[in-house]
Coordinates of C-alpha atoms in Angstrom, one line a residue:
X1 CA 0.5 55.4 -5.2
X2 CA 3.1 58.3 -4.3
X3 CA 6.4 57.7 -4.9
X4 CA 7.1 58.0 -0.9
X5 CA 4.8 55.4 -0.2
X6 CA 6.6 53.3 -3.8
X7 CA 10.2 53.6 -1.8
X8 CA 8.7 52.5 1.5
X9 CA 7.3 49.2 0.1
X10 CA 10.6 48.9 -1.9
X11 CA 12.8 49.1 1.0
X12 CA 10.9 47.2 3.5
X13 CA 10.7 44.1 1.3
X14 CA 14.3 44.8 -0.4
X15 CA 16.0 42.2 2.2
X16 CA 13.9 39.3 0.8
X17 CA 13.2 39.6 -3.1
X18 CA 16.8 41.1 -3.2
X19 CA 18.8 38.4 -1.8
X20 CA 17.0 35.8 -3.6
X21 CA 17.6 37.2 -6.3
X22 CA 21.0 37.6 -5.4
X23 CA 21.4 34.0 -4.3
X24 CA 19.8 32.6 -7.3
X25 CA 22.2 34.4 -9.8
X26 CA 25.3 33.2 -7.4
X27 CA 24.0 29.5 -7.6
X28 CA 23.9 29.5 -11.9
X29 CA 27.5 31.9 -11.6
X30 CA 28.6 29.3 -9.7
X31 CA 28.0 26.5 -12.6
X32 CA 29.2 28.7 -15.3
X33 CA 32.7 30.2 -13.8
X34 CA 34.2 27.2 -12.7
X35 CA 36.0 26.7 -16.0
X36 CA 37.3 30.4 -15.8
X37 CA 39.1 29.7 -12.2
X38 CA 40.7 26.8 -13.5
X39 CA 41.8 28.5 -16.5
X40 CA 43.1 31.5 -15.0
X41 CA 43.7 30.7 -11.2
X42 CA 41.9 33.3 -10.1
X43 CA 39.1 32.4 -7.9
X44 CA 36.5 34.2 -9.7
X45 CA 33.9 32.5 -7.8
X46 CA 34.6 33.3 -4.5
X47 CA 34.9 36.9 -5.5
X48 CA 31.3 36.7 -6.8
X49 CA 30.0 35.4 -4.0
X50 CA 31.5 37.8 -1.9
X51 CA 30.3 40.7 -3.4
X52 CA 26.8 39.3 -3.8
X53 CA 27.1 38.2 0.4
X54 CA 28.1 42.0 0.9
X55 CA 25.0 43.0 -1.6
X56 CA 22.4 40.7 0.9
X57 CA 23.6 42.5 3.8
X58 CA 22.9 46.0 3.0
X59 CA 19.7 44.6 1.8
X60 CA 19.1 43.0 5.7
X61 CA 20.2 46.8 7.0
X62 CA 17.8 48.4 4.9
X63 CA 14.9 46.2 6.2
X64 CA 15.9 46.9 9.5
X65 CA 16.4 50.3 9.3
X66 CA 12.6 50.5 8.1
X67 CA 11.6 48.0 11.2
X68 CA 13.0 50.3 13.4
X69 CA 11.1 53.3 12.7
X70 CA 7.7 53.8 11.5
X71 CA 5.9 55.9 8.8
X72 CA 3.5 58.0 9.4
X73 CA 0.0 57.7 7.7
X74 CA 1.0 55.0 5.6
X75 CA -0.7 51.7 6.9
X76 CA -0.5 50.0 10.1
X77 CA 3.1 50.8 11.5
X78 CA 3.0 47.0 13.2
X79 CA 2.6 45.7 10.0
X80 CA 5.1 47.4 8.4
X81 CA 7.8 46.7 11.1
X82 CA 6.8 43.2 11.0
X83 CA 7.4 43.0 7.5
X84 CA 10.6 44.8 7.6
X85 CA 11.7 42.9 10.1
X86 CA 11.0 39.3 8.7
X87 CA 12.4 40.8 5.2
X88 CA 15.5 41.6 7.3
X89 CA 16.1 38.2 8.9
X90 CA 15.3 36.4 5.8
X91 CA 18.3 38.0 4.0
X92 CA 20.3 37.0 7.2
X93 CA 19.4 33.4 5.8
X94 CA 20.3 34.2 2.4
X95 CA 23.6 35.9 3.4
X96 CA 24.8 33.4 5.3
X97 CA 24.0 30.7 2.4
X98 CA 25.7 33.3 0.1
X99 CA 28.8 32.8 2.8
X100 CA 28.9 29.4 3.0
X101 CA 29.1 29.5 -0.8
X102 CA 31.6 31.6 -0.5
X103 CA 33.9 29.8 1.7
X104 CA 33.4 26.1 -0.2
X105 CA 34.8 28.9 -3.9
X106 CA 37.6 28.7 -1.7
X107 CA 38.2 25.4 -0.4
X108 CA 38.1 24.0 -3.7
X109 CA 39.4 25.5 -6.9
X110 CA 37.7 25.4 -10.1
X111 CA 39.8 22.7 -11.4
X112 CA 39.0 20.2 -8.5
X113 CA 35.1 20.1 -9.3

């Protein structure tokens, strides 16, 4: 397989294996910081989850930029759209879990769990 056709796959199925990832490393930060924002007030957390909610995002706009156009001689172009664009809707779902996280690291400090 050439490397073009290696980056293609990548990017068209970066907005689902990358915000899993993403979402599953959030969830186990999530256990392990919460004595670190109580210790040092800073919410440690919800900076975490931010970052890893901005991370799932440009994963969504990669997929979509790759459901939007179509390579050539690689495939069937439907398919390939279709994949990019489920991959991009699915780290939609994963960003807005990653935001919802993100709001309840603020809500409640680490000292109140």
């Amino acid at each position: 397989m050439s490397r073009s056709r290696t980056v293609i796959r990548v990017a068209t199925w970066a907005g689902l294996w990358l915000p899993g990832l993403v979402w599953a490393t959030n969830t186990q930060l999530g256990q392990i910081v919460l004595l670190l924002d109580c210790t040092t007030q800073v919410r440690w957390s919800a900076l975490v989850s931010a970052i890893f909610t901005v991370l799932a995002l440009l994963a969504a706009l990669v997929s979509w930029r790759f459901a939007r156009s179509a390579p050539l001689g690689f495939g069937s172009p439907r398919t390939i759209r279709f994949d990019a664009a489920v991959s991009a809707v699915s780290a939609l779902v994963f960003a807005f879990a990653l935001m919802l996280q993100t709001i309840a690291s603020l809500m409640v400090s680490g000292c109140e769990r």
